[in-house]
Short mmCIF file of C-alpha atoms and ligand atoms in Angstrom, two decimals:
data_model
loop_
_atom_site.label_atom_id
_atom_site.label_comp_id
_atom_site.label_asym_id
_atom_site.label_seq_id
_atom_site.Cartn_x
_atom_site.Cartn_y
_atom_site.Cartn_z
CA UNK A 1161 73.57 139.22 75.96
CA UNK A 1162 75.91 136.30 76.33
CA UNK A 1163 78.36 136.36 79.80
CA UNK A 1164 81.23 134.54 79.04
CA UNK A 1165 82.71 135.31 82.32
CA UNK A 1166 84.06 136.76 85.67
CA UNK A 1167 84.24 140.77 83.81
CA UNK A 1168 82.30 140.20 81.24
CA UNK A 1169 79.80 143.42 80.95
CA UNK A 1170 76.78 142.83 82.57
CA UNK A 1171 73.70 143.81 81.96
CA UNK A 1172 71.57 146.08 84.27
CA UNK A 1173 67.80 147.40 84.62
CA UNK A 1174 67.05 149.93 82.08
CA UNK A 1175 65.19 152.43 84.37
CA UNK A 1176 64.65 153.33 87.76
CA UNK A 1177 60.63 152.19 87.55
CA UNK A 1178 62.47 148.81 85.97
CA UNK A 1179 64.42 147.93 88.86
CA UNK A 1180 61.32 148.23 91.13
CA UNK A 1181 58.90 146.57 89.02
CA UNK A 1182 62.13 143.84 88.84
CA UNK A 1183 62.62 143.49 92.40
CA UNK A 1184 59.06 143.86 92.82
CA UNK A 1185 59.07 140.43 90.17
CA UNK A 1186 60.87 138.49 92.42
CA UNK A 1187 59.08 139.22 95.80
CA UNK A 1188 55.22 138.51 94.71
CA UNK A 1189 55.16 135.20 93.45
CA UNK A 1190 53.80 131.66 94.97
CA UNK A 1191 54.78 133.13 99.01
CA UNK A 1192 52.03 135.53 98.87
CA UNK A 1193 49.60 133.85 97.16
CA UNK A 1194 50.07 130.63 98.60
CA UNK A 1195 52.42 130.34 101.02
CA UNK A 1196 51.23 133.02 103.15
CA UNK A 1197 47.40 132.06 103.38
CA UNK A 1198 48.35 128.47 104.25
CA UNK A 1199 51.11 129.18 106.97
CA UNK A 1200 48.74 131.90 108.65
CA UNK A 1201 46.02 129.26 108.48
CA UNK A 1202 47.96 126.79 110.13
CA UNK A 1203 49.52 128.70 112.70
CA UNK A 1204 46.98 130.30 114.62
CA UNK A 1205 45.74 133.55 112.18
CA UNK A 1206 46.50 136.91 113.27
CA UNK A 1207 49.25 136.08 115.96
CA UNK A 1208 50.84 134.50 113.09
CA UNK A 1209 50.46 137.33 110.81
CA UNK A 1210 51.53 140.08 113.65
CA UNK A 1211 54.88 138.20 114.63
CA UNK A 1212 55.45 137.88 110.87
CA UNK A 1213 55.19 141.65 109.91
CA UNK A 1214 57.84 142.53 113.33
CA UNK A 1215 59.86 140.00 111.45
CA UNK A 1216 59.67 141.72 108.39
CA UNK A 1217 60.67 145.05 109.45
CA UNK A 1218 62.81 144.47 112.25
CA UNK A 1219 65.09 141.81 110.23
CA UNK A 1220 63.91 140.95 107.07
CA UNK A 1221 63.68 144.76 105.42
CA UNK A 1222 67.65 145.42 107.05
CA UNK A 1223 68.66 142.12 105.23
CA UNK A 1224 67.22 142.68 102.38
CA UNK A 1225 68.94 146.76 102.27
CA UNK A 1226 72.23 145.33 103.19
CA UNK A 1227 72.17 142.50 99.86
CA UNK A 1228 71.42 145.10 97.78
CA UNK A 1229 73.93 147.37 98.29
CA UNK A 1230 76.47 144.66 98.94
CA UNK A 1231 75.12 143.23 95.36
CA UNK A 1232 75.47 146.86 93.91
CA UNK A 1233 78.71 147.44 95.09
CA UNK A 1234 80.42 143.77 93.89
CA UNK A 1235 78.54 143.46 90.67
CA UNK A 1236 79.21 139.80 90.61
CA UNK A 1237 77.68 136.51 91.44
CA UNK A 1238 77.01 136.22 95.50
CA UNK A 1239 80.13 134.16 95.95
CA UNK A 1240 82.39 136.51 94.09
CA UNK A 1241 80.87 139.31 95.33
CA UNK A 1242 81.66 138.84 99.30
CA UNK A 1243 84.70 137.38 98.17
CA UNK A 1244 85.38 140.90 96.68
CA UNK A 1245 84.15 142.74 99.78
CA UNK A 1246 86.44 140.47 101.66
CA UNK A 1247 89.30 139.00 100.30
CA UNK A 1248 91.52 136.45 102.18
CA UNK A 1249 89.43 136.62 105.22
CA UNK A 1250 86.90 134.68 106.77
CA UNK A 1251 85.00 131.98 103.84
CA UNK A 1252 82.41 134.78 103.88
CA UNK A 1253 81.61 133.48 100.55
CA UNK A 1254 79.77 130.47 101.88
CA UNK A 1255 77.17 132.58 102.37
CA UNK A 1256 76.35 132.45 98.30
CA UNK A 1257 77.63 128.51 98.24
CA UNK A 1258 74.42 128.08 100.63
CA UNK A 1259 72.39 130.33 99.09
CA UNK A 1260 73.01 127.74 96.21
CA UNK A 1261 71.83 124.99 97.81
CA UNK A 1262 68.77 127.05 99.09
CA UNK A 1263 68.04 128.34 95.87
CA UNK A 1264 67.68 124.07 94.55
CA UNK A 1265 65.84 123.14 97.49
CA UNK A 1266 63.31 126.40 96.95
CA UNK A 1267 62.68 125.52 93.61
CA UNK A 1268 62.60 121.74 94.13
CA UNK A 1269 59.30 122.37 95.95
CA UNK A 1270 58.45 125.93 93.99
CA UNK A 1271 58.34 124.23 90.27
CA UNK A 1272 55.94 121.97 91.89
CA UNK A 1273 53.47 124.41 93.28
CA UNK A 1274 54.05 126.57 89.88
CA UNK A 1275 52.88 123.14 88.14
CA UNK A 1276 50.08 122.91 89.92
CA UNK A 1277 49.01 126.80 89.06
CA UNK A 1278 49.68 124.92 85.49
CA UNK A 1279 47.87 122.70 85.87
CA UNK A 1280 44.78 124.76 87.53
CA UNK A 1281 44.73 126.75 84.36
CA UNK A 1282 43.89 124.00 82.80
CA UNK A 1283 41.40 122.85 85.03
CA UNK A 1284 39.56 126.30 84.76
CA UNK A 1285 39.70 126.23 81.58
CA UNK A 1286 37.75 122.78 81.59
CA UNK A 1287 35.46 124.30 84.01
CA UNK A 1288 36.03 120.96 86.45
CA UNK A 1289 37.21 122.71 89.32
CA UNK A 1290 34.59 125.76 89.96
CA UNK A 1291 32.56 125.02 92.91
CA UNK A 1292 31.99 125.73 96.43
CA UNK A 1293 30.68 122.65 97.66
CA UNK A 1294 34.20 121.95 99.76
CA UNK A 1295 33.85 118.19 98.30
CA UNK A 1296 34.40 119.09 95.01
CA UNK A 1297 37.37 121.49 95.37
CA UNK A 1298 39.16 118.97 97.19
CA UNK A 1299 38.29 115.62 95.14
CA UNK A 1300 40.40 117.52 92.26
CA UNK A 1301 43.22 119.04 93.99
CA UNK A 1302 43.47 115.59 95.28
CA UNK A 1303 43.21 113.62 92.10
CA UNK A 1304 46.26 115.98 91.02
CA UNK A 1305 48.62 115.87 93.65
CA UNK A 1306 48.29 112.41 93.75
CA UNK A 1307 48.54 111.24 90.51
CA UNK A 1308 52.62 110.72 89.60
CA UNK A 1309 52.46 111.56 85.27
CA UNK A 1310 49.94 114.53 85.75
CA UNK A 1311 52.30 115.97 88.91
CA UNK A 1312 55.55 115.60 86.75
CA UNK A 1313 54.56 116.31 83.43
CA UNK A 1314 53.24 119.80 84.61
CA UNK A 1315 56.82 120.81 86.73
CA UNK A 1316 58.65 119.65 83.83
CA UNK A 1317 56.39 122.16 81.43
CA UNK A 1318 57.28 124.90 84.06
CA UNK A 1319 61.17 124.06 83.84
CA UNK A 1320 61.12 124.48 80.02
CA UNK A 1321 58.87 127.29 80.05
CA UNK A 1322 61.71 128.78 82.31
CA UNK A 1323 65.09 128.00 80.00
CA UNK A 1324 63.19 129.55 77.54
CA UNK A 1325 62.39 132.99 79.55
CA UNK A 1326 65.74 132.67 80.50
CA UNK A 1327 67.35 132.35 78.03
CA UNK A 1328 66.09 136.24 77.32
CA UNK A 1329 68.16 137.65 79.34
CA UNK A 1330 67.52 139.52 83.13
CA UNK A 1331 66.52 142.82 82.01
CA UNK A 1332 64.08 142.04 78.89
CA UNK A 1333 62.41 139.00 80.25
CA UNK A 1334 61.69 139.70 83.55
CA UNK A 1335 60.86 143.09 83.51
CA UNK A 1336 58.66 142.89 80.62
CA UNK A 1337 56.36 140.22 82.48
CA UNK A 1338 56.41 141.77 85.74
CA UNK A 1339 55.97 145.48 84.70
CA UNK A 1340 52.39 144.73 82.87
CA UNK A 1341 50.78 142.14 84.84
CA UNK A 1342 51.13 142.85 88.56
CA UNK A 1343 48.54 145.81 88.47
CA UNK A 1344 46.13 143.13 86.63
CA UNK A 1345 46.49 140.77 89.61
CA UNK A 1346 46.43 143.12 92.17
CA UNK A 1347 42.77 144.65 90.68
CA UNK A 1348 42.28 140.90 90.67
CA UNK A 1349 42.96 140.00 94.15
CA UNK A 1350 40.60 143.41 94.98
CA UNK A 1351 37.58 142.11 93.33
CA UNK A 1352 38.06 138.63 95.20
CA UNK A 1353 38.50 140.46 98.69
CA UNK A 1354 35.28 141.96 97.80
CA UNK A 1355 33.13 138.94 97.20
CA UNK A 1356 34.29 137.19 99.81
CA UNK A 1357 33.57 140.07 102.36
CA UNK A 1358 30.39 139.79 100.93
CA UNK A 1359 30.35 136.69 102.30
CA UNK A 1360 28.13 134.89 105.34
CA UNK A 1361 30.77 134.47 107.65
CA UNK A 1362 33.39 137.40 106.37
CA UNK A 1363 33.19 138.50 109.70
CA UNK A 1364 34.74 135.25 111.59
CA UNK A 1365 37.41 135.08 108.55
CA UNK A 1366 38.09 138.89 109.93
CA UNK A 1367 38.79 137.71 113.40
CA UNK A 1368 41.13 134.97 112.56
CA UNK A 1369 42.85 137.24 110.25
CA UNK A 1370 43.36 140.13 112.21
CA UNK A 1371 42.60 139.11 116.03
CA UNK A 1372 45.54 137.60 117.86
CA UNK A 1373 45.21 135.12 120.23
CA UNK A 1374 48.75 135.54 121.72
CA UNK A 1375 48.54 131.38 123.03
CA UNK A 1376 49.11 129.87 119.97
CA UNK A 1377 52.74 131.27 119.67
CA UNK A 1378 55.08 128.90 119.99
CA UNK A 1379 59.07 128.66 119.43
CA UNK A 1380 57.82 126.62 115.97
CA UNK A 1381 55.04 129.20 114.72
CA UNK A 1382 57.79 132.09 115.37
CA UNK A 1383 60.52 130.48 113.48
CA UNK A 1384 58.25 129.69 110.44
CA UNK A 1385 57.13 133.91 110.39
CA UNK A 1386 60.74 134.69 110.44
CA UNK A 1387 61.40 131.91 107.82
CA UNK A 1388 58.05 133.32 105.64
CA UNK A 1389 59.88 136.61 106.03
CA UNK A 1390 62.82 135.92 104.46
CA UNK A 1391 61.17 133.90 102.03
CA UNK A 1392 58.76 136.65 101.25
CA UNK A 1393 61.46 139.14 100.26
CA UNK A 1394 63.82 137.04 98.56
CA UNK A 1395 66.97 137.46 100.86
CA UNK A 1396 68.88 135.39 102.93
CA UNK A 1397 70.43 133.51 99.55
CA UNK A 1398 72.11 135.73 97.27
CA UNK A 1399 68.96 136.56 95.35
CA UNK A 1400 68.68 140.36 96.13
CA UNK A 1401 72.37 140.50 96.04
CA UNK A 1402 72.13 138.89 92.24
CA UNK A 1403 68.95 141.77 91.79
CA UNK A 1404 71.56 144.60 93.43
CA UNK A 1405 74.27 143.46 90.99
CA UNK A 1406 72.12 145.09 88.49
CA UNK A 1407 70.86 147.84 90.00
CA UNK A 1408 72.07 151.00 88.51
CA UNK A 1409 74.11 154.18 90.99
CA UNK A 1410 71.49 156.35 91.25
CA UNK A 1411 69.12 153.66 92.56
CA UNK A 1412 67.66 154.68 96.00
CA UNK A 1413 68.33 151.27 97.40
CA UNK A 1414 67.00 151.55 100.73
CA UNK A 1415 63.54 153.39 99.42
CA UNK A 1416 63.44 151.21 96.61
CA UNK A 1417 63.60 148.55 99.51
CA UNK A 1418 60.43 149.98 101.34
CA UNK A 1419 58.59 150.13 98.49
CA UNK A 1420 58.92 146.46 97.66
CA UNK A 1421 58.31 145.46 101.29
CA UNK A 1422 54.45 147.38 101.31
CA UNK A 1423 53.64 146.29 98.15
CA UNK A 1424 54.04 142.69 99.10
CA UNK A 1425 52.91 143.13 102.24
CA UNK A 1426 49.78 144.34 100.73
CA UNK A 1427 49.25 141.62 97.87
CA UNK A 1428 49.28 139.03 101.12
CA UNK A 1429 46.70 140.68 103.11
CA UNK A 1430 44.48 141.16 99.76
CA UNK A 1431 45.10 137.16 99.35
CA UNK A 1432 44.32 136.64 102.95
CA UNK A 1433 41.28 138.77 103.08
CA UNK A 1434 40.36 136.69 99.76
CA UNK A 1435 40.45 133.36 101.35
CA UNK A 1436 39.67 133.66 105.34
CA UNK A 1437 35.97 134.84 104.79
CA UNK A 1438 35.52 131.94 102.31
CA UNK A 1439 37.10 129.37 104.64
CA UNK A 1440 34.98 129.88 107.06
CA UNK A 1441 31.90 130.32 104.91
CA UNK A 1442 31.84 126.85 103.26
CA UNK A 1443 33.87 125.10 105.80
CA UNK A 1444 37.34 124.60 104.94
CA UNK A 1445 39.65 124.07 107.40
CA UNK A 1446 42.24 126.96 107.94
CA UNK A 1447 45.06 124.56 108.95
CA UNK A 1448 44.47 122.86 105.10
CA UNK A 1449 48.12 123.16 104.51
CA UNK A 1450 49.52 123.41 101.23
CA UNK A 1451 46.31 122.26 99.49
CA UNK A 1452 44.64 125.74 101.15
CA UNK A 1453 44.51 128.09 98.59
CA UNK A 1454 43.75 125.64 95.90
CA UNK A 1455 40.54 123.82 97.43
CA UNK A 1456 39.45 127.83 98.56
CA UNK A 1457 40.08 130.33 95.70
CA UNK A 1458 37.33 128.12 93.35
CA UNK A 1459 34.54 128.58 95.66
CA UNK A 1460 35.17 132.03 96.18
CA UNK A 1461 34.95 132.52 92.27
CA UNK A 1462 31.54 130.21 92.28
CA UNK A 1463 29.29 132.81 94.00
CA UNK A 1464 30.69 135.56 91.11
CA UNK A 1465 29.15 135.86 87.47
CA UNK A 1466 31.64 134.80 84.61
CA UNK A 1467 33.49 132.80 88.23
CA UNK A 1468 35.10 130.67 85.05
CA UNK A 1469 36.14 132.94 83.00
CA UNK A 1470 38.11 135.13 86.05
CA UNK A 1471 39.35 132.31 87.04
CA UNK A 1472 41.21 131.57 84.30
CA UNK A 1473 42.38 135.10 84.47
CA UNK A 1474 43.60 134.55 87.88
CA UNK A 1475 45.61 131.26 87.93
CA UNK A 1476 46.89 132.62 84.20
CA UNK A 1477 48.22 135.77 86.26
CA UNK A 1478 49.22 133.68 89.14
CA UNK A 1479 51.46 131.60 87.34
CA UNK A 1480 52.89 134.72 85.67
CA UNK A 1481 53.63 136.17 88.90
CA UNK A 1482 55.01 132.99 90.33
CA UNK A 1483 57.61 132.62 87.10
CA UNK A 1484 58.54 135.73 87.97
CA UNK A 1485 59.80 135.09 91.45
CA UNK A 1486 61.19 131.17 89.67
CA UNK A 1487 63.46 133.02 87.23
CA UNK A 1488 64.84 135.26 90.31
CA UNK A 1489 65.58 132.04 92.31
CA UNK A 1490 67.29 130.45 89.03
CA UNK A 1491 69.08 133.86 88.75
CA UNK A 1492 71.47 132.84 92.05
CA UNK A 1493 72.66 129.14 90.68
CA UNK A 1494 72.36 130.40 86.96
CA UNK A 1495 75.19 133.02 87.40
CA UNK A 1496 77.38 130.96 90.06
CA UNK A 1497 77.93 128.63 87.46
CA UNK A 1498 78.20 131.13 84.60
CA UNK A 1499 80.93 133.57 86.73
CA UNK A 1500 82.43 130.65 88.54
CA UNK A 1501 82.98 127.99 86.22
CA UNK A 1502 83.04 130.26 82.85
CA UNK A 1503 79.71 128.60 81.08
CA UNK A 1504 78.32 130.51 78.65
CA UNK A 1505 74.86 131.79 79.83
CA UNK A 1506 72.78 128.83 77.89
CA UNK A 1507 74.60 126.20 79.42
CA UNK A 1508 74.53 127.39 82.64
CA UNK A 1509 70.62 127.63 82.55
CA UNK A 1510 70.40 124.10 80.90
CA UNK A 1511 72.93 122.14 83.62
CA UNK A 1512 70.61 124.68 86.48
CA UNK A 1513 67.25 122.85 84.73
CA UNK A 1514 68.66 119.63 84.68
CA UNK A 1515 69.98 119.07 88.39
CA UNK A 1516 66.33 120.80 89.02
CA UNK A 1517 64.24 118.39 86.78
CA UNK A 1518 66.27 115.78 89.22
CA UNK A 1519 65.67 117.10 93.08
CA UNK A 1520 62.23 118.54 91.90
CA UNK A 1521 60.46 115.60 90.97
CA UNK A 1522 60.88 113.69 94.35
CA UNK A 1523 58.71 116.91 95.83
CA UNK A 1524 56.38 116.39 92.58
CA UNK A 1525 56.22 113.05 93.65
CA UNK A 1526 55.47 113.12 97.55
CA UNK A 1527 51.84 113.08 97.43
CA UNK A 1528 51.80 109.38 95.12
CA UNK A 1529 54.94 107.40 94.75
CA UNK A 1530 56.79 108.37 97.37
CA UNK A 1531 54.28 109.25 99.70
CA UNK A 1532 55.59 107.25 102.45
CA UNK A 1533 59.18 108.67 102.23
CA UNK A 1534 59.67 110.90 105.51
CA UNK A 1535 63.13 112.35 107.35
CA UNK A 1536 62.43 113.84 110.49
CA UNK A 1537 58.86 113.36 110.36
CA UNK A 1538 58.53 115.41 107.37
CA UNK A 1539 57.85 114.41 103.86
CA UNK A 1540 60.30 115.41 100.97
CA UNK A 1541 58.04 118.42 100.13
CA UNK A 1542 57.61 119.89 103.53
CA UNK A 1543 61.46 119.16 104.52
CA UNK A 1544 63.08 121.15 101.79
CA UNK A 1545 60.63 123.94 102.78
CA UNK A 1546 61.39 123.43 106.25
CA UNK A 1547 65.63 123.47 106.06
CA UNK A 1548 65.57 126.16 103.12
CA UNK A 1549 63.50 128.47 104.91
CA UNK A 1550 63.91 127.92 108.68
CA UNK A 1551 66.92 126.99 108.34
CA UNK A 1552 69.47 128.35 105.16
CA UNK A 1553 67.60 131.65 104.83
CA UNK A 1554 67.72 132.74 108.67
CA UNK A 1555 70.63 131.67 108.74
CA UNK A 1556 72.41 133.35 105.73
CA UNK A 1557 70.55 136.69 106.88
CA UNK A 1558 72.65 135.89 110.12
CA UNK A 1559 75.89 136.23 108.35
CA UNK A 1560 74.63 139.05 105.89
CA UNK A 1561 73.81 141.20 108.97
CA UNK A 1562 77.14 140.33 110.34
CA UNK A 1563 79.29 141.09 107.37
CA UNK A 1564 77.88 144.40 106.63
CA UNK A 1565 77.89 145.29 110.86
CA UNK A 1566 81.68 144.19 111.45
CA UNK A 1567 82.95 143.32 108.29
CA UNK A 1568 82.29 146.00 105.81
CA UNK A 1569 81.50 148.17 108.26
CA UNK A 1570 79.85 152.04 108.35
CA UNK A 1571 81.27 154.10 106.44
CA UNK A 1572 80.92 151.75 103.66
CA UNK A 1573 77.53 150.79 103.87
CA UNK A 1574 76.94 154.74 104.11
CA UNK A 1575 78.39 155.35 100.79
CA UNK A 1576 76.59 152.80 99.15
CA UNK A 1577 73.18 153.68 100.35
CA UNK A 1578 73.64 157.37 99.86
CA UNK A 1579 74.65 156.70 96.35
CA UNK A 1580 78.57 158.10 97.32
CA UNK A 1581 76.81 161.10 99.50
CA UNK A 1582 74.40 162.06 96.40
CA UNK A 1583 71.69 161.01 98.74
CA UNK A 1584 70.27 162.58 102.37
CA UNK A 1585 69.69 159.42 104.12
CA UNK A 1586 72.51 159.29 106.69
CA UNK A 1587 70.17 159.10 109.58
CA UNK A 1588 67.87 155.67 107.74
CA UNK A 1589 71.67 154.44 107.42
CA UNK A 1590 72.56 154.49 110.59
CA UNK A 1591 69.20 152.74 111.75
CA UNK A 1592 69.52 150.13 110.03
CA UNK A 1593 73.22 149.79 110.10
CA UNK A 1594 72.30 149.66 114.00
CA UNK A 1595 69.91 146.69 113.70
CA UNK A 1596 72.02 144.81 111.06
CA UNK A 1597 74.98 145.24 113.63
CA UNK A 1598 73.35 143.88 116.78
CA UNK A 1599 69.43 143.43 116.73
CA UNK A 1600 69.21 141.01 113.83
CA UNK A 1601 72.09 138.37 114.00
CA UNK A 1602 70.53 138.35 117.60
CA UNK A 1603 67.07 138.26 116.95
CA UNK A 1604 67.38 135.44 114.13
CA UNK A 1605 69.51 132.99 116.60
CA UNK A 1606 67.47 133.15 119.36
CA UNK A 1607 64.42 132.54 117.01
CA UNK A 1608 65.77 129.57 115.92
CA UNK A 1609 67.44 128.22 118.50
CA UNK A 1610 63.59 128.29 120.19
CA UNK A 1611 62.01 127.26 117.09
CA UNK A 1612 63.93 124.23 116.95
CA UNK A 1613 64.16 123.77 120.89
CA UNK A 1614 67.85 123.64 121.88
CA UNK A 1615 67.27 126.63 124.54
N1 LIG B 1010 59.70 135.73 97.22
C1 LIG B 1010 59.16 134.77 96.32
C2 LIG B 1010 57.70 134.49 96.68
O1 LIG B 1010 57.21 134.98 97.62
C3 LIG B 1010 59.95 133.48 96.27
C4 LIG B 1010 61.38 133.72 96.01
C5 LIG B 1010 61.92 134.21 94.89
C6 LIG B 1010 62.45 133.52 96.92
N2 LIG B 1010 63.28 134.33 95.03
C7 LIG B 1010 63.62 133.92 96.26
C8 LIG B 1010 62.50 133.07 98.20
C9 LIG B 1010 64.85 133.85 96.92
C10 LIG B 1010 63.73 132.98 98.85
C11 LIG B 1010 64.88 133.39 98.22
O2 LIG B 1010 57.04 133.76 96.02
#
């Protein structure tokens, strides 16, 4: 199981089901449960959530095609690999070198919201957190993000929880976690949809949810859908191109692809539909923020019998899912160092885990002792979400679009996703060959050039 370098034999998924469930690992996590409810709360609702899903098929899905088969093709590290694909021309390899420093700032802020699924556990467990009165719910999120042991303690339990998946290996750990549980939390997430339609006011959590009101779109709210996007399905970073490195020739990349996309299209909406009726029910505020989904999901599992006990059951498979999507980001920096600077496997996840136990706990920290640290009127928290994923991940699915469009060009990208011709999909390959070659680059640059007003 040990790499000891650049051609050592890697490992790959053991079955076709394996790679799904795998990929499947890395795309559910903390972004649908969390992420998505809060940034749809606090950007308007269903606009929100209809410029996000154009995002997701127009760019994000193409991306995420083209780093798998680029991945498959290499079988190396992200930096290696488009080195590979392109040797001696432009530093297309910068593209993994950023994906790096995405993949730190990620899980700077990740490990943190992982440590607070922790730490909810706990807190269910105790029983001290089930409640609808919105006082309650709110009084202990609070009293945890703000308290500096309790906030560190709990990322630095995540880290070591994560050297020692690890440390496993790709194909055993993750897809022995993610294979089993995700049904369990989906069933979960169905039950919770149905209480809370059950709900007084499911109807105005409907509206917001799924009735745009077109004037809250602004340059801002479209940059962070196409931002949630990317984040969503992993790419823009290497990650998928880490995941395609494994992926085995007769993989169906592009409707393996697909498949990912719905299902975590569809465990958003479920968490959505689980938290909007609520909301609006006991008076939360949509625009919450990060707190959202924390302060909501209790009261929802008040008005249920045995609310505790599921509970439990759903931060315990919450935090499962979200390790899951951690190990995939560790994946990127993990191997970089192991390929690049020959480390055997173990150190490369221990030096990954330190540097992270060092940039993570200033984002475990921004809510007590260095709460009045900002940079461009962001805290520390908000601003490595804010440059990784308006800012790295757009951007790196800028140059992935580009590299397969003019770099590696057609016929290539044909091969690879019709397995060497074994596959019919010619017409699907020149689609999205089409939009990686001049709809996406263009689409993401004029997205964020508007989103961060310089046109
Ligand atoms: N997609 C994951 C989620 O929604 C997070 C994640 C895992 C990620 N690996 C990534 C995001 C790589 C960006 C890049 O929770």
């Amino acid at each position: 199981m040990e790499h000891t370098g650049q051609h050592a034999k890697r490992d790959g998924f053991s079955s076709g089901f394996g790679v799904l469930a795998a990929t499947l690992g890395s795309a559910v996590g903390l972004g649908n449960i969390w992420k998505f409810p809060y940034l749809t709360g606090a950007n308007g609702g269903a606009s929100f959530l209809l410029v996000y899903v154009i995002a997701t098929l127009l760019v994000a899905l193409p991306v995420m095609i083209a780093e798998i088969a680029l991945g498959r093709k290499a079988k190396a590290n992200p930096i290696t690999a488009l080195q590979t694909l392109a040797p001696g021309r432009l530093p297309w390899w910068l593209i993994g070198a950023s994906g790096m420093l995405a993949a730190f700032l990620i899980l700077s802020f990740y490990s943190e919201v992982v440590a607070w699924v922790f730490a909810y556990v706990a807190k269910s467990v105790a029983g001290s957190v089930l409640s609808s009165d919105r006082a309650v719910t709110e009084a202990a999120f609070g009293t945890l993000i703000s308290d500096p042991v309790q906030s560190l303690v709990w990322q630095w339990v995540v880290l070591l929880s994560m050297g020692g998946i690890l440390l496993l290996g790709v194909a055993k750990g993750i897809e022995a976690l993610t294979k089993k549980l995700m049904p369990l939390l989906f069933l979960l997430l169905v039950l919770l949809c149905a209480v809370s339609l059950s709900l007084e006011k499911a109807a105005d959590g409907l509206a917001f949810l799924f009735n745009p009101d077109f004037g809250k779109l602004t340059g801002g709210v479209v940059l962070t859908a196409l931002g949630l996007a990317f984040f969503k399905l992993s790419i823009g970073m290497g990650t998928m191109m880490t995941y395609g490195s494994y992926f085995r020739d007769d993989q169906d990349i592009p409707a393996t692809a697909m498949r990912v996309m719905s299902a975590d299209l569809c465990v958003s909406l479920l968490a959505g539909i689980a938290i909007f009726p609520a909301v609006f029910t006991f008076g939360f505020e949509p625009a919450a923020g990060p707190a959202l989904v924390f302060i909501t999901i209790p009261a929802v599992f008040a008005q249920i019998p045995m609310g505790q006990a599921l509970m439990v059951v759903f931060f315990v498979l919450t935090a499962i899912a979200a390790t899951g999507a951690t190990l995939s980001l560790m994946e990127v920096p993990v191997l970089i160092i192991q390929e690049r600077f020959g480390l055997p496997r173990r150190k490369a996840t221990g030096v990954t885990l330190g540097l992270l136990a060092l940039t993570g706990s200033t984002c475990a920290l921004t809510n007590s002792t260095l709460a009045g640290v900002t940079l461009f009127g962001m805290n520390l928290f908000d601003l490595f979400d804010f440059v990784s994923s308006n800012l790295l991940l757009p951007a790196g699915g800028i140059f992935i679009a580009l590299f397969v469009g003019w770099v590696w060009g057609l016929d290539s990208f044909r091969q690879a996703l019709s397995n060497e011709g074994r596959l019919r999909n010619d017409r699907l390959a020149y689609m999205v060959y089409f939009l990686l070659r001049f709809v996406s680059p263009l689409l993401i640059l004029v997205v964020m050039l508007k989103g961060l007003n310089l046109i």
